[in-house]
Coordinates of C-alpha atoms and ligand atoms in Angstrom, one line a residue:
M1 CA -21.1 -27.0 -25.3
T2 CA -18.5 -24.2 -25.4
Q3 CA -15.8 -25.0 -27.9
S4 CA -14.2 -21.6 -28.0
L5 CA -13.6 -19.0 -25.2
T6 CA -12.1 -15.6 -25.6
I7 CA -10.8 -14.0 -22.4
R8 CA -8.7 -11.0 -21.4
R9 CA -5.0 -11.9 -21.5
P10 CA -4.2 -13.6 -18.2
D11 CA -1.5 -12.6 -15.7
D12 CA 0.6 -14.8 -13.4
W13 CA 0.6 -13.4 -9.9
H14 CA 3.5 -15.6 -8.7
L15 CA 6.3 -16.7 -11.0
H16 CA 9.9 -17.8 -10.7
L17 CA 12.0 -16.8 -13.8
R18 CA 15.5 -17.3 -12.3
D19 CA 18.4 -15.7 -14.1
G20 CA 21.0 -16.2 -16.8
A21 CA 20.5 -19.2 -19.2
M22 CA 17.4 -20.5 -17.2
L23 CA 15.7 -17.1 -17.5
Q24 CA 16.4 -17.1 -21.2
G25 CA 14.9 -20.5 -21.6
V26 CA 11.7 -20.1 -19.5
L27 CA 10.7 -16.5 -20.1
P28 CA 9.2 -17.2 -23.5
E29 CA 7.1 -20.0 -22.0
T30 CA 5.3 -17.4 -19.8
A31 CA 5.3 -14.5 -22.2
R32 CA 3.6 -16.6 -24.9
H33 CA 0.3 -16.5 -23.0
F34 CA 0.6 -14.1 -20.1
G35 CA 0.7 -10.3 -20.1
R36 CA 2.3 -9.7 -16.7
A37 CA 3.7 -11.6 -13.8
I38 CA 4.8 -11.0 -10.3
I39 CA 8.4 -12.0 -10.3
M40 CA 9.8 -13.8 -7.3
P41 CA 13.0 -12.4 -5.9
N42 CA 14.6 -15.6 -4.5
L43 CA 17.7 -15.5 -6.7
V44 CA 21.1 -16.3 -5.3
P45 CA 21.8 -13.8 -4.0
P46 CA 18.2 -12.5 -3.5
V47 CA 16.7 -9.3 -5.0
V48 CA 16.8 -7.3 -1.8
T49 CA 17.2 -3.6 -2.7
A50 CA 15.7 -1.3 -5.3
T51 CA 19.0 -1.4 -7.1
D52 CA 18.8 -5.2 -7.3
A53 CA 15.3 -5.1 -8.6
A54 CA 16.1 -2.5 -11.3
A55 CA 19.0 -4.6 -12.5
Y56 CA 17.0 -7.8 -12.5
R57 CA 14.2 -6.1 -14.4
A58 CA 16.6 -5.0 -17.0
R59 CA 18.0 -8.6 -17.4
I60 CA 14.4 -9.9 -17.8
M61 CA 13.6 -7.4 -20.5
A62 CA 16.9 -8.2 -22.3
A63 CA 16.0 -11.9 -22.3
L64 CA 12.6 -11.3 -23.8
P65 CA 12.6 -12.4 -27.5
A66 CA 12.0 -9.8 -30.1
G67 CA 8.3 -9.4 -30.9
M68 CA 7.1 -10.7 -27.5
A69 CA 5.3 -8.4 -25.1
F70 CA 5.6 -9.0 -21.3
V71 CA 5.6 -6.8 -18.2
P72 CA 7.5 -8.1 -15.2
L73 CA 6.1 -6.8 -12.0
M74 CA 9.0 -6.7 -9.6
T75 CA 9.2 -7.6 -5.9
L76 CA 11.8 -7.2 -3.2
Y77 CA 12.9 -10.0 -0.9
L78 CA 12.2 -8.9 2.7
T79 CA 15.1 -9.4 5.1
E80 CA 15.5 -8.4 8.7
T81 CA 17.8 -5.6 7.5
T82 CA 15.5 -4.2 4.7
D83 CA 15.3 -0.4 4.8
P84 CA 11.7 0.9 4.9
A85 CA 12.9 4.0 3.0
D86 CA 14.4 2.0 0.2
V87 CA 11.1 0.0 -0.1
A88 CA 9.0 3.1 -0.1
A89 CA 11.2 4.8 -2.8
A90 CA 11.0 1.7 -5.0
H91 CA 7.3 1.7 -4.7
A92 CA 7.0 5.4 -5.3
S93 CA 9.0 5.2 -8.5
G94 CA 6.8 2.4 -9.8
L95 CA 9.7 -0.1 -9.8
I96 CA 8.1 -2.6 -7.5
T97 CA 4.6 -4.0 -7.2
A98 CA 5.0 -6.0 -3.9
V99 CA 7.3 -7.2 -1.3
K100 CA 7.9 -10.9 -0.7
L101 CA 8.2 -12.5 2.7
Y102 CA 9.8 -15.9 3.1
P103 CA 10.0 -17.4 6.6
A104 CA 13.7 -18.4 6.8
G105 CA 14.2 -22.0 5.7
A106 CA 10.7 -22.4 4.2
T107 CA 11.8 -23.2 0.7
T108 CA 14.3 -22.7 -2.2
N109 CA 16.8 -19.9 -1.4
S110 CA 15.0 -18.7 1.7
A111 CA 18.0 -18.6 4.0
S112 CA 17.9 -14.7 4.1
G113 CA 14.2 -14.7 5.0
V114 CA 12.6 -13.6 8.2
R115 CA 13.3 -15.3 11.5
N116 CA 11.8 -12.8 13.9
F117 CA 8.8 -10.9 12.6
E118 CA 9.5 -8.0 15.1
N119 CA 12.6 -7.2 13.0
V120 CA 10.5 -6.4 9.9
R121 CA 7.6 -4.6 11.7
S122 CA 8.8 -1.1 10.6
V123 CA 8.9 -2.2 7.0
L124 CA 5.4 -3.8 7.2
E125 CA 4.0 -0.7 8.9
R126 CA 5.4 1.5 6.2
M127 CA 3.9 -0.8 3.5
A128 CA 0.5 -0.6 5.2
E129 CA 0.8 3.3 5.1
I130 CA 1.7 3.4 1.4
G131 CA -0.6 0.6 0.3
L132 CA 2.2 -1.7 -0.9
P133 CA 1.1 -5.4 -0.8
L134 CA 2.9 -8.2 0.9
C135 CA 3.3 -11.6 -0.8
M136 CA 3.5 -14.1 1.9
H137 CA 4.9 -17.6 1.8
G138 CA 2.7 -18.9 4.6
E139 CA 4.4 -21.8 6.3
V140 CA 6.0 -22.2 9.7
T141 CA 9.4 -23.8 9.5
T142 CA 10.1 -25.2 13.0
A143 CA 11.1 -28.9 13.1
D144 CA 8.3 -29.8 15.5
V145 CA 5.5 -29.0 13.0
D146 CA 4.7 -31.7 10.5
I147 CA 5.3 -30.5 6.9
F148 CA 1.6 -31.2 6.0
D149 CA 0.5 -28.9 8.9
R150 CA 2.8 -26.0 8.2
E151 CA 0.3 -23.8 6.4
A152 CA -2.5 -24.3 8.9
V153 CA -0.2 -23.6 11.9
F154 CA 1.2 -20.5 10.2
I155 CA -2.3 -19.0 9.8
D156 CA -3.1 -19.4 13.5
T157 CA 0.3 -18.6 15.0
V158 CA 1.8 -16.0 12.6
L159 CA -0.6 -14.6 10.0
D160 CA -3.6 -13.9 12.1
P161 CA -1.7 -12.1 14.9
L162 CA 0.4 -10.2 12.4
R163 CA -2.7 -8.9 10.5
R164 CA -4.3 -7.9 13.8
S165 CA -1.2 -5.9 14.8
I166 CA -0.7 -4.2 11.5
P167 CA -4.2 -3.3 10.3
G168 CA -4.5 -2.1 6.7
L169 CA -1.5 -4.2 5.4
R170 CA -2.7 -5.8 2.2
I171 CA -1.5 -9.5 2.1
I172 CA -1.6 -12.1 -0.5
M173 CA -1.4 -15.6 0.9
E174 CA 0.5 -17.3 -1.8
H175 CA 0.0 -20.7 -3.2
I176 CA -2.6 -21.8 -0.6
T177 CA -2.8 -25.6 -0.3
T178 CA -5.4 -26.2 2.4
S179 CA -9.0 -25.8 3.2
Q180 CA -7.9 -23.8 6.3
G181 CA -6.2 -21.3 3.8
V182 CA -9.4 -21.0 1.8
D183 CA -11.5 -20.5 4.9
Y184 CA -9.2 -17.9 6.4
V185 CA -9.4 -15.8 3.2
K186 CA -13.1 -16.2 3.0
S187 CA -13.6 -15.1 6.7
N188 CA -11.8 -11.8 6.0
A189 CA -13.5 -9.3 4.0
K190 CA -10.7 -6.8 3.4
D191 CA -7.0 -6.6 2.6
L192 CA -6.5 -10.3 2.1
G193 CA -6.3 -12.3 -1.2
A194 CA -4.8 -15.6 -2.1
T195 CA -3.1 -17.1 -5.1
I196 CA -3.7 -20.7 -6.2
T197 CA -1.4 -22.6 -8.4
T198 CA -2.3 -24.7 -11.4
H199 CA -0.7 -27.9 -10.0
H200 CA -2.5 -27.7 -6.6
L201 CA -5.8 -27.7 -8.4
I202 CA -4.8 -31.0 -10.1
I203 CA -2.6 -33.1 -7.7
N204 CA -2.9 -34.3 -4.2
R205 CA -0.2 -35.9 -2.0
N206 CA -0.9 -39.3 -3.5
H207 CA 0.3 -38.1 -6.8
I208 CA 3.7 -37.5 -5.3
L209 CA 4.0 -40.7 -3.3
V210 CA 1.9 -43.6 -4.5
G211 CA 3.5 -46.1 -6.9
G212 CA 7.0 -44.6 -6.5
I213 CA 8.1 -41.1 -5.7
K214 CA 7.4 -38.6 -8.4
P215 CA 9.9 -35.7 -8.0
H216 CA 8.3 -33.5 -10.6
Y217 CA 5.2 -33.3 -8.4
Y218 CA 7.2 -32.2 -5.4
C219 CA 6.8 -28.5 -4.6
L220 CA 6.4 -26.3 -1.5
P221 CA 4.0 -25.9 0.1
V222 CA 3.7 -29.6 -0.6
A223 CA 0.4 -30.9 -2.0
K224 CA -2.0 -32.0 0.7
R225 CA -4.9 -34.5 1.0
E226 CA -7.7 -34.7 -1.6
E227 CA -10.1 -32.9 0.6
H228 CA -7.8 -29.9 0.4
R229 CA -7.4 -30.0 -3.4
L230 CA -11.2 -30.0 -3.6
A231 CA -11.4 -27.0 -1.4
L232 CA -9.0 -25.2 -3.6
R233 CA -10.9 -26.2 -6.7
A234 CA -14.1 -24.9 -5.2
A235 CA -12.4 -21.6 -4.3
A236 CA -10.8 -21.1 -7.7
T237 CA -13.9 -21.9 -9.6
S238 CA -16.3 -20.0 -7.3
G239 CA -15.9 -16.6 -8.8
D240 CA -14.9 -15.1 -5.5
A241 CA -12.5 -12.3 -6.5
R242 CA -10.2 -12.9 -3.5
F243 CA -8.8 -15.9 -5.3
F244 CA -6.6 -15.6 -8.3
L245 CA -3.9 -17.4 -10.4
G246 CA -0.3 -17.5 -9.2
T247 CA 1.3 -20.5 -10.9
D248 CA 4.4 -20.6 -8.8
S249 CA 6.0 -22.1 -11.9
A250 CA 9.4 -22.9 -10.5
P251 CA 11.9 -24.4 -13.0
H252 CA 14.7 -26.6 -11.8
I253 CA 16.8 -28.7 -14.2
D254 CA 15.9 -32.4 -14.3
A255 CA 19.2 -33.4 -12.7
L256 CA 18.2 -31.5 -9.6
K257 CA 14.6 -32.7 -9.5
E258 CA 15.6 -36.4 -10.0
H259 CA 18.0 -36.3 -7.2
A260 CA 18.5 -37.8 -3.7
C261 CA 17.7 -34.3 -2.3
G262 CA 15.4 -33.1 -5.0
C263 CA 14.5 -29.4 -5.4
A264 CA 10.9 -28.2 -4.8
G265 CA 9.0 -26.8 -7.7
C266 CA 6.6 -27.7 -10.6
F267 CA 7.2 -26.1 -13.9
T268 CA 3.8 -25.2 -15.3
A269 CA 4.4 -22.0 -17.4
T270 CA 4.2 -23.9 -20.7
N271 CA 0.8 -25.5 -20.3
T272 CA -1.0 -23.7 -17.5
M273 CA -3.8 -22.1 -19.5
S274 CA -4.7 -25.4 -21.2
C275 CA -4.6 -27.2 -17.8
L276 CA -6.8 -24.5 -16.2
A277 CA -9.3 -24.6 -19.1
E278 CA -9.6 -28.4 -18.5
V279 CA -10.0 -27.9 -14.8
F280 CA -12.7 -25.2 -15.1
E281 CA -14.5 -27.2 -17.8
Q282 CA -14.5 -30.3 -15.6
D283 CA -16.1 -28.2 -12.8
G284 CA -18.6 -26.6 -15.1
A285 CA -17.1 -23.2 -14.5
L286 CA -15.5 -22.2 -17.8
D287 CA -17.3 -18.9 -17.5
R288 CA -15.3 -18.1 -14.4
L289 CA -11.9 -18.8 -15.8
E290 CA -11.4 -15.2 -16.9
G291 CA -12.1 -13.9 -13.4
F292 CA -9.5 -16.3 -11.9
A293 CA -6.8 -15.9 -14.5
S294 CA -7.3 -12.4 -15.9
L295 CA -9.5 -10.1 -13.7
N296 CA -9.3 -10.9 -10.0
G297 CA -5.5 -10.4 -9.7
P298 CA -5.3 -7.0 -11.3
A299 CA -8.4 -5.9 -9.2
F300 CA -6.6 -6.9 -6.0
Y301 CA -3.4 -5.1 -7.0
G302 CA -5.4 -2.0 -8.1
L303 CA -4.3 -2.4 -11.8
E304 CA -6.4 -2.5 -14.9
P305 CA -6.9 -5.9 -16.6
N306 CA -4.9 -6.4 -19.9
T307 CA -6.6 -4.9 -22.9
D308 CA -5.9 -7.7 -25.3
T309 CA -7.3 -11.2 -25.3
I310 CA -6.4 -14.9 -25.8
T311 CA -8.7 -17.5 -27.3
L312 CA -9.0 -21.0 -25.9
T313 CA -10.3 -23.5 -28.5
K314 CA -11.3 -27.1 -27.8
G315 CA -10.0 -29.7 -30.2
D316 CA -7.7 -32.7 -30.5
A317 CA -5.2 -33.1 -27.6
V318 CA -2.6 -30.4 -27.6
L319 CA 0.9 -31.8 -27.7
Y320 CA 3.0 -29.9 -25.2
P321 CA 6.6 -30.9 -25.0
A322 CA 7.5 -33.2 -22.0
R323 CA 10.4 -31.0 -21.3
I324 CA 11.9 -27.8 -22.6
D325 CA 15.6 -27.4 -23.3
T326 CA 17.2 -24.4 -21.6
G327 CA 20.9 -23.3 -21.7
A328 CA 21.0 -24.4 -18.0
G329 CA 19.7 -27.9 -18.8
P330 CA 16.3 -29.7 -19.5
V331 CA 13.3 -28.7 -17.4
T332 CA 10.3 -31.1 -17.3
V333 CA 6.9 -29.6 -18.0
F334 CA 4.2 -30.4 -15.5
D335 CA 2.2 -33.5 -16.5
P336 CA -1.5 -33.0 -15.4
G337 CA -2.1 -36.7 -15.9
F338 CA -5.0 -36.1 -18.3
P339 CA -5.1 -35.0 -22.0
L340 CA -5.3 -31.3 -22.7
H341 CA -7.8 -30.3 -25.4
W342 CA -7.7 -26.6 -25.1
H343 CA -5.5 -24.8 -27.6
V344 CA -4.4 -21.2 -26.7
S345 CA -4.1 -18.6 -29.4
Ligands
DOR1 O1 8.0 -25.3 -4.9 C1 8.5 -24.2 -4.7 N1 9.6 -23.8 -5.5 N2 8.0 -23.5 -3.8 C2 8.6 -22.3 -3.5 O2 8.1 -21.6 -2.6 C3 9.9 -21.9 -4.1 C4 10.0 -22.5 -5.4 C5 11.4 -22.3 -6.0 O3 11.9 -21.2 -6.0 O4 11.9 -23.3 -6.6
ZN2 ZN1 7.1 -19.6 -5.4

Protein backbone atom coordinates (compact mmCIF):
# COMPACT_ATOMS: atom_id res chain seq x y z
CA MET A 1 0.00 0.00 0.00
CA THR A 2 1.26 3.49 -0.90
CA GLN A 3 2.30 5.39 2.22
CA SER A 4 4.01 8.28 0.53
CA LEU A 5 3.28 10.11 -2.69
CA THR A 6 5.28 12.92 -4.27
CA ILE A 7 3.48 15.01 -6.87
CA ARG A 8 4.07 18.26 -8.68
CA ARG A 9 2.97 21.17 -6.52
CA PRO A 10 -0.79 21.60 -7.06
CA ASP A 11 -2.63 24.73 -8.20
CA ASP A 12 -6.12 25.90 -7.33
CA TRP A 13 -8.07 26.87 -10.44
CA HIS A 14 -10.85 28.66 -8.51
CA LEU A 15 -10.17 30.52 -5.27
CA HIS A 16 -11.70 33.35 -3.23
CA LEU A 17 -9.09 35.34 -1.30
CA ARG A 18 -11.22 38.41 -0.47
CA ASP A 19 -9.39 41.56 0.64
CA GLY A 20 -7.99 43.36 3.66
CA ALA A 21 -7.83 41.45 6.95
CA MET A 22 -9.55 38.38 5.47
CA LEU A 23 -7.02 38.21 2.62
CA GLN A 24 -4.22 38.47 5.15
CA GLY A 25 -5.71 35.61 7.16
CA VAL A 26 -6.55 33.16 4.38
CA LEU A 27 -3.72 33.66 1.88
CA PRO A 28 -1.13 31.61 3.84
CA GLU A 29 -3.63 28.73 4.02
CA THR A 30 -3.52 28.44 0.21
CA ALA A 31 0.12 29.44 -0.32
CA ARG A 32 1.30 26.72 2.07
CA HIS A 33 0.49 23.95 -0.42
CA PHE A 34 -0.46 25.56 -3.75
CA GLY A 35 1.79 27.18 -6.31
CA ARG A 36 -0.79 29.27 -8.15
CA ALA A 37 -4.50 30.01 -8.04
CA ILE A 38 -7.11 31.60 -10.25
CA ILE A 39 -8.30 34.49 -8.10
CA MET A 40 -12.01 35.22 -8.13
CA PRO A 41 -12.89 38.88 -8.73
CA ASN A 42 -16.15 39.09 -6.72
CA LEU A 43 -14.95 41.71 -4.27
CA VAL A 44 -17.11 44.65 -3.21
CA PRO A 45 -16.81 46.51 -5.55
CA PRO A 46 -15.79 43.82 -8.06
CA VAL A 47 -12.49 43.63 -9.97
CA VAL A 48 -13.78 44.89 -13.31
CA THR A 49 -10.96 46.67 -15.10
CA ALA A 50 -7.29 45.98 -15.74
CA THR A 51 -6.49 48.77 -13.31
CA ASP A 52 -8.58 47.05 -10.62
CA ALA A 53 -6.83 43.73 -11.27
CA ALA A 54 -3.35 45.24 -11.08
CA ALA A 55 -4.18 46.91 -7.77
CA TYR A 56 -5.72 43.71 -6.35
CA ARG A 57 -2.72 41.68 -7.46
CA ALA A 58 -0.44 44.11 -5.64
CA ARG A 59 -2.53 43.80 -2.45
CA ILE A 60 -2.32 40.00 -2.64
CA MET A 61 1.45 40.07 -3.07
CA ALA A 62 1.76 42.53 -0.19
CA ALA A 63 -0.25 40.15 2.03
CA LEU A 64 1.98 37.16 1.24
CA PRO A 65 4.13 36.30 4.27
CA ALA A 66 7.88 36.58 3.76
CA GLY A 67 9.37 33.30 2.58
CA MET A 68 6.18 32.00 0.95
CA ALA A 69 5.98 31.65 -2.82
CA PHE A 70 2.65 32.02 -4.59
CA VAL A 71 1.48 33.29 -7.97
CA PRO A 72 -2.02 34.78 -8.16
CA LEU A 73 -3.56 34.33 -11.61
CA MET A 74 -5.87 37.29 -11.95
CA THR A 75 -9.32 37.46 -13.50
CA LEU A 76 -11.69 40.23 -14.49
CA TYR A 77 -15.34 40.27 -13.48
CA LEU A 78 -17.41 40.45 -16.67
CA THR A 79 -20.14 43.10 -16.65
CA GLU A 80 -22.45 44.30 -19.38
CA THR A 81 -20.26 47.39 -19.75
CA THR A 82 -16.88 45.62 -19.89
CA ASP A 83 -14.69 47.07 -22.64
CA PRO A 84 -13.29 44.37 -24.99
CA ALA A 85 -10.17 46.50 -25.59
CA ASP A 86 -9.43 46.72 -21.83
CA VAL A 87 -9.77 42.94 -21.54
CA ALA A 88 -7.53 42.33 -24.55
CA ALA A 89 -4.87 44.71 -23.25
CA ALA A 90 -4.94 43.08 -19.79
CA HIS A 91 -4.46 39.69 -21.45
CA ALA A 92 -1.70 40.90 -23.78
CA SER A 93 0.27 42.34 -20.88
CA GLY A 94 0.05 39.06 -18.97
CA LEU A 95 -1.94 40.64 -16.15
CA ILE A 96 -4.97 38.36 -16.43
CA THR A 97 -5.37 34.66 -17.07
CA ALA A 98 -9.16 34.49 -17.49
CA VAL A 99 -12.42 36.42 -17.33
CA LYS A 100 -15.15 35.44 -14.89
CA LEU A 101 -18.83 35.39 -15.77
CA TYR A 102 -21.43 35.47 -13.01
CA PRO A 103 -25.07 35.43 -14.05
CA ALA A 104 -26.53 38.34 -12.08
CA GLY A 105 -27.83 37.16 -8.72
CA ALA A 106 -26.26 33.69 -8.88
CA THR A 107 -24.15 33.98 -5.76
CA THR A 108 -22.12 36.14 -3.37
CA ASN A 109 -21.52 39.64 -4.79
CA SER A 110 -22.90 38.84 -8.23
CA ALA A 111 -25.24 41.81 -8.57
CA SER A 112 -22.99 43.35 -11.26
CA GLY A 113 -23.05 40.14 -13.28
CA VAL A 114 -24.60 39.41 -16.64
CA ARG A 115 -28.38 39.70 -17.21
CA ASN A 116 -28.47 39.68 -20.99
CA PHE A 117 -25.79 37.63 -22.71
CA GLU A 118 -26.17 39.66 -25.92
CA ASN A 119 -24.62 42.58 -24.03
CA VAL A 120 -21.35 40.69 -23.49
CA ARG A 121 -21.14 39.07 -26.91
CA SER A 122 -18.48 41.46 -28.22
CA VAL A 123 -16.23 40.73 -25.23
CA LEU A 124 -16.70 36.98 -25.59
CA GLU A 125 -15.98 37.12 -29.33
CA ARG A 126 -12.78 39.04 -28.66
CA MET A 127 -11.79 36.48 -26.02
CA ALA A 128 -12.32 33.67 -28.52
CA GLU A 129 -10.06 35.49 -31.01
CA ILE A 130 -7.22 36.03 -28.54
CA GLY A 131 -7.56 32.66 -26.76
CA LEU A 132 -8.50 34.07 -23.35
CA PRO A 133 -10.55 31.54 -21.32
CA LEU A 134 -13.90 32.26 -19.70
CA CYS A 135 -14.60 30.96 -16.20
CA MET A 136 -18.33 30.39 -16.00
CA HIS A 137 -20.57 30.20 -12.95
CA GLY A 138 -23.12 27.94 -14.61
CA GLU A 139 -26.49 28.45 -12.96
CA VAL A 140 -29.67 30.11 -14.14
CA THR A 141 -31.08 32.48 -11.59
CA THR A 142 -34.75 32.82 -12.48
CA ALA A 143 -37.20 32.22 -9.64
CA ASP A 144 -39.14 29.57 -11.57
CA VAL A 145 -36.17 27.17 -11.66
CA ASP A 146 -35.62 25.01 -8.60
CA ILE A 147 -32.24 25.66 -6.99
CA PHE A 148 -31.26 21.99 -7.43
CA ASP A 149 -31.96 22.23 -11.19
CA ARG A 150 -30.17 25.50 -11.87
CA GLU A 151 -27.00 23.95 -13.29
CA ALA A 152 -28.71 21.44 -15.58
CA VAL A 153 -31.08 24.11 -16.94
CA PHE A 154 -28.14 26.49 -17.49
CA ILE A 155 -26.33 23.91 -19.62
CA ASP A 156 -29.32 23.43 -21.90
CA THR A 157 -30.64 26.97 -22.13
CA VAL A 158 -27.52 29.15 -21.85
CA LEU A 159 -24.21 27.32 -22.14
CA ASP A 160 -24.87 25.11 -25.11
CA PRO A 161 -26.42 27.86 -27.28
CA LEU A 162 -23.63 30.26 -26.28
CA ARG A 163 -20.89 27.81 -27.21
CA ARG A 164 -22.52 27.15 -30.58
CA SER A 165 -22.76 30.86 -31.34
CA ILE A 166 -19.18 31.70 -30.32
CA PRO A 167 -17.08 28.81 -31.61
CA GLY A 168 -13.54 28.69 -30.29
CA LEU A 169 -14.32 30.34 -26.94
CA ARG A 170 -12.53 28.31 -24.29
CA ILE A 171 -14.81 27.82 -21.29
CA ILE A 172 -14.26 26.39 -17.85
CA MET A 173 -17.49 25.20 -16.26
CA GLU A 174 -16.68 26.00 -12.70
CA HIS A 175 -17.50 23.92 -9.65
CA ILE A 176 -19.72 21.45 -11.49
CA THR A 177 -22.13 19.68 -9.17
CA THR A 178 -24.20 17.39 -11.38
CA SER A 179 -23.94 14.33 -13.60
CA GLN A 180 -25.34 16.56 -16.37
CA GLY A 181 -22.30 18.81 -15.96
CA VAL A 182 -19.94 15.82 -16.14
CA ASP A 183 -21.72 14.42 -19.19
CA TYR A 184 -21.75 17.77 -20.98
CA VAL A 185 -17.99 18.17 -20.57
CA LYS A 186 -17.35 14.61 -21.71
CA SER A 187 -19.50 15.01 -24.80
CA ASN A 188 -17.42 17.97 -25.99
CA ALA A 189 -13.93 17.23 -27.20
CA LYS A 190 -12.53 20.73 -27.44
CA ASP A 191 -12.51 24.08 -25.70
CA LEU A 192 -14.37 22.92 -22.60
CA GLY A 193 -13.02 21.99 -19.18
CA ALA A 194 -14.50 21.87 -15.71
CA THR A 195 -13.32 22.45 -12.20
CA ILE A 196 -14.53 20.31 -9.32
CA THR A 197 -14.32 21.39 -5.69
CA THR A 198 -13.04 19.34 -2.82
CA HIS A 199 -16.29 19.61 -0.88
CA HIS A 200 -18.52 18.49 -3.77
CA LEU A 201 -16.49 15.26 -3.90
CA ILE A 202 -17.33 14.67 -0.24
CA ILE A 203 -20.78 16.00 0.64
CA ASN A 204 -24.24 15.63 -0.84
CA ARG A 205 -27.36 17.59 0.06
CA ASN A 206 -28.11 15.33 3.03
CA HIS A 207 -24.99 16.62 4.72
CA ILE A 208 -26.48 20.12 4.65
CA LEU A 209 -30.00 19.28 5.75
CA VAL A 210 -30.29 16.01 7.67
CA GLY A 211 -30.21 16.17 11.47
CA GLY A 212 -30.30 19.97 11.60
CA ILE A 213 -29.11 22.58 9.13
CA LYS A 214 -25.32 22.69 8.71
CA PRO A 215 -24.46 26.16 7.46
CA HIS A 216 -20.78 25.39 6.90
CA TYR A 217 -21.80 22.90 4.18
CA TYR A 218 -23.91 25.46 2.35
CA CYS A 219 -22.30 26.76 -0.82
CA LEU A 220 -23.30 27.61 -4.36
CA PRO A 221 -23.92 25.74 -6.52
CA VAL A 222 -25.54 23.85 -3.67
CA ALA A 223 -24.52 20.19 -3.21
CA LYS A 224 -26.93 17.82 -5.00
CA ARG A 225 -28.10 14.20 -4.57
CA GLU A 226 -25.66 11.37 -3.88
CA GLU A 227 -25.82 10.13 -7.48
CA HIS A 228 -24.35 13.47 -8.58
CA ARG A 229 -21.57 13.35 -5.99
CA LEU A 230 -20.67 9.89 -7.29
CA ALA A 231 -20.57 11.21 -10.87
CA LEU A 232 -18.19 13.97 -9.76
CA ARG A 233 -15.99 11.46 -7.95
CA ALA A 234 -15.85 9.27 -11.05
CA ALA A 235 -14.92 12.25 -13.23
CA ALA A 236 -12.26 13.60 -10.88
CA THR A 237 -10.60 10.24 -10.38
CA SER A 238 -10.94 9.10 -14.00
CA GLY A 239 -7.76 10.71 -15.26
CA ASP A 240 -9.75 12.62 -17.91
CA ALA A 241 -7.71 15.80 -18.38
CA ARG A 242 -10.78 17.99 -18.84
CA PHE A 243 -11.50 17.80 -15.10
CA PHE A 244 -9.28 19.60 -12.62
CA LEU A 245 -9.23 21.04 -9.12
CA GLY A 246 -10.82 24.38 -8.34
CA THR A 247 -11.53 24.42 -4.62
CA ASP A 248 -13.89 27.42 -4.62
CA SER A 249 -12.58 27.87 -1.08
CA ALA A 250 -14.78 30.78 -0.05
CA PRO A 251 -14.19 32.19 3.43
CA HIS A 252 -16.94 33.92 5.35
CA ILE A 253 -16.67 34.72 9.04
CA ASP A 254 -18.60 32.34 11.28
CA ALA A 255 -21.06 35.05 12.34
CA LEU A 256 -22.20 35.33 8.71
CA LYS A 257 -22.35 31.57 8.10
CA GLU A 258 -24.24 30.82 11.33
CA HIS A 259 -26.91 33.36 10.52
CA ALA A 260 -30.61 33.54 9.64
CA CYS A 261 -29.52 34.34 6.06
CA GLY A 262 -26.20 32.54 5.94
CA CYS A 263 -23.56 33.20 3.28
CA ALA A 264 -22.67 30.56 0.69
CA GLY A 265 -19.19 29.10 0.77
CA CYS A 266 -17.06 26.29 2.17
CA PHE A 267 -13.56 27.16 3.37
CA THR A 268 -11.35 24.30 2.23
CA ALA A 269 -7.98 25.95 1.58
CA THR A 270 -6.42 24.63 4.78
CA ASN A 271 -7.03 20.90 4.40
CA THR A 272 -7.86 20.38 0.73
CA MET A 273 -4.84 18.29 -0.22
CA SER A 274 -5.34 15.95 2.75
CA CYS A 275 -9.04 15.63 1.89
CA LEU A 276 -8.28 14.88 -1.75
CA ALA A 277 -5.66 12.28 -0.91
CA GLU A 278 -8.25 10.53 1.26
CA VAL A 279 -10.87 10.71 -1.52
CA PHE A 280 -8.53 9.42 -4.22
CA GLU A 281 -7.28 6.67 -1.91
CA GLN A 282 -10.86 5.60 -1.10
CA ASP A 283 -11.49 5.31 -4.85
CA GLY A 284 -8.25 3.44 -5.57
CA ALA A 285 -6.99 6.34 -7.67
CA LEU A 286 -4.07 7.86 -5.77
CA ASP A 287 -2.02 7.61 -8.95
CA ARG A 288 -4.44 10.06 -10.59
CA LEU A 289 -4.36 12.73 -7.90
CA GLU A 290 -1.43 14.50 -9.54
CA GLY A 291 -3.30 14.81 -12.82
CA PHE A 292 -6.38 16.28 -11.15
CA ALA A 293 -4.59 18.68 -8.79
CA SER A 294 -1.34 19.54 -10.57
CA LEU A 295 -1.31 18.72 -14.29
CA ASN A 296 -4.73 18.98 -15.96
CA GLY A 297 -5.34 22.59 -14.96
CA PRO A 298 -2.10 24.03 -16.34
CA ALA A 299 -2.56 21.97 -19.51
CA PHE A 300 -6.02 23.45 -20.09
CA TYR A 301 -4.71 26.98 -19.52
CA GLY A 302 -1.63 26.39 -21.71
CA LEU A 303 0.78 26.77 -18.79
CA GLU A 304 3.60 24.56 -17.58
CA PRO A 305 3.03 22.55 -14.40
CA ASN A 306 4.88 23.74 -11.31
CA THR A 307 8.47 22.51 -11.21
CA ASP A 308 8.65 21.80 -7.49
CA THR A 309 6.76 19.07 -5.61
CA ILE A 310 4.84 18.28 -2.46
CA THR A 311 4.90 14.98 -0.62
CA LEU A 312 1.82 13.36 0.92
CA THR A 313 2.63 10.89 3.66
CA LYS A 314 0.10 8.62 5.34
CA GLY A 315 0.24 8.43 9.10
CA ASP A 316 -1.71 9.25 12.24
CA ALA A 317 -4.68 11.55 11.78
CA VAL A 318 -3.62 15.09 10.85
CA LEU A 319 -4.96 17.65 13.30
CA TYR A 320 -6.13 20.60 11.27
CA PRO A 321 -7.65 23.51 13.21
CA ALA A 322 -11.45 23.56 13.36
CA ARG A 323 -11.28 27.25 12.49
CA ILE A 324 -8.67 29.82 11.66
CA ASP A 325 -8.54 33.26 13.21
CA THR A 326 -8.39 36.12 10.75
CA GLY A 327 -8.36 39.82 11.47
CA ALA A 328 -11.90 39.85 10.07
CA GLY A 329 -13.09 37.15 12.49
CA PRO A 330 -12.99 33.33 12.83
CA VAL A 331 -13.50 31.18 9.72
CA THR A 332 -14.50 27.53 10.09
CA VAL A 333 -12.41 25.01 8.16
CA PHE A 334 -14.35 22.45 6.11
CA ASP A 335 -15.01 19.26 8.10
CA PRO A 336 -14.92 16.28 5.70
CA GLY A 337 -16.60 14.08 8.31
CA PHE A 338 -13.82 11.48 8.29
CA PRO A 339 -10.29 11.46 9.69
CA LEU A 340 -7.50 12.77 7.46
CA HIS A 341 -4.36 10.66 7.46
CA TRP A 342 -2.36 12.30 4.69
CA HIS A 343 0.23 14.80 5.85
CA VAL A 344 1.45 17.36 3.33
CA SER A 345 5.06 18.52 3.21
O1 LIG B 1 -20.40 29.13 -2.31
C1 LIG B 1 -19.97 30.04 -2.98
N1 LIG B 1 -19.31 31.08 -2.41
N2 LIG B 1 -20.18 30.02 -4.29
C2 LIG B 1 -19.84 31.05 -5.07
O2 LIG B 1 -20.08 30.98 -6.24
C3 LIG B 1 -19.28 32.29 -4.48
C4 LIG B 1 -18.63 32.04 -3.21
C5 LIG B 1 -18.34 33.28 -2.41
O3 LIG B 1 -17.80 34.24 -2.98
O4 LIG B 1 -18.60 33.31 -1.21
ZN1 LIG C 1 -16.43 30.68 -6.36
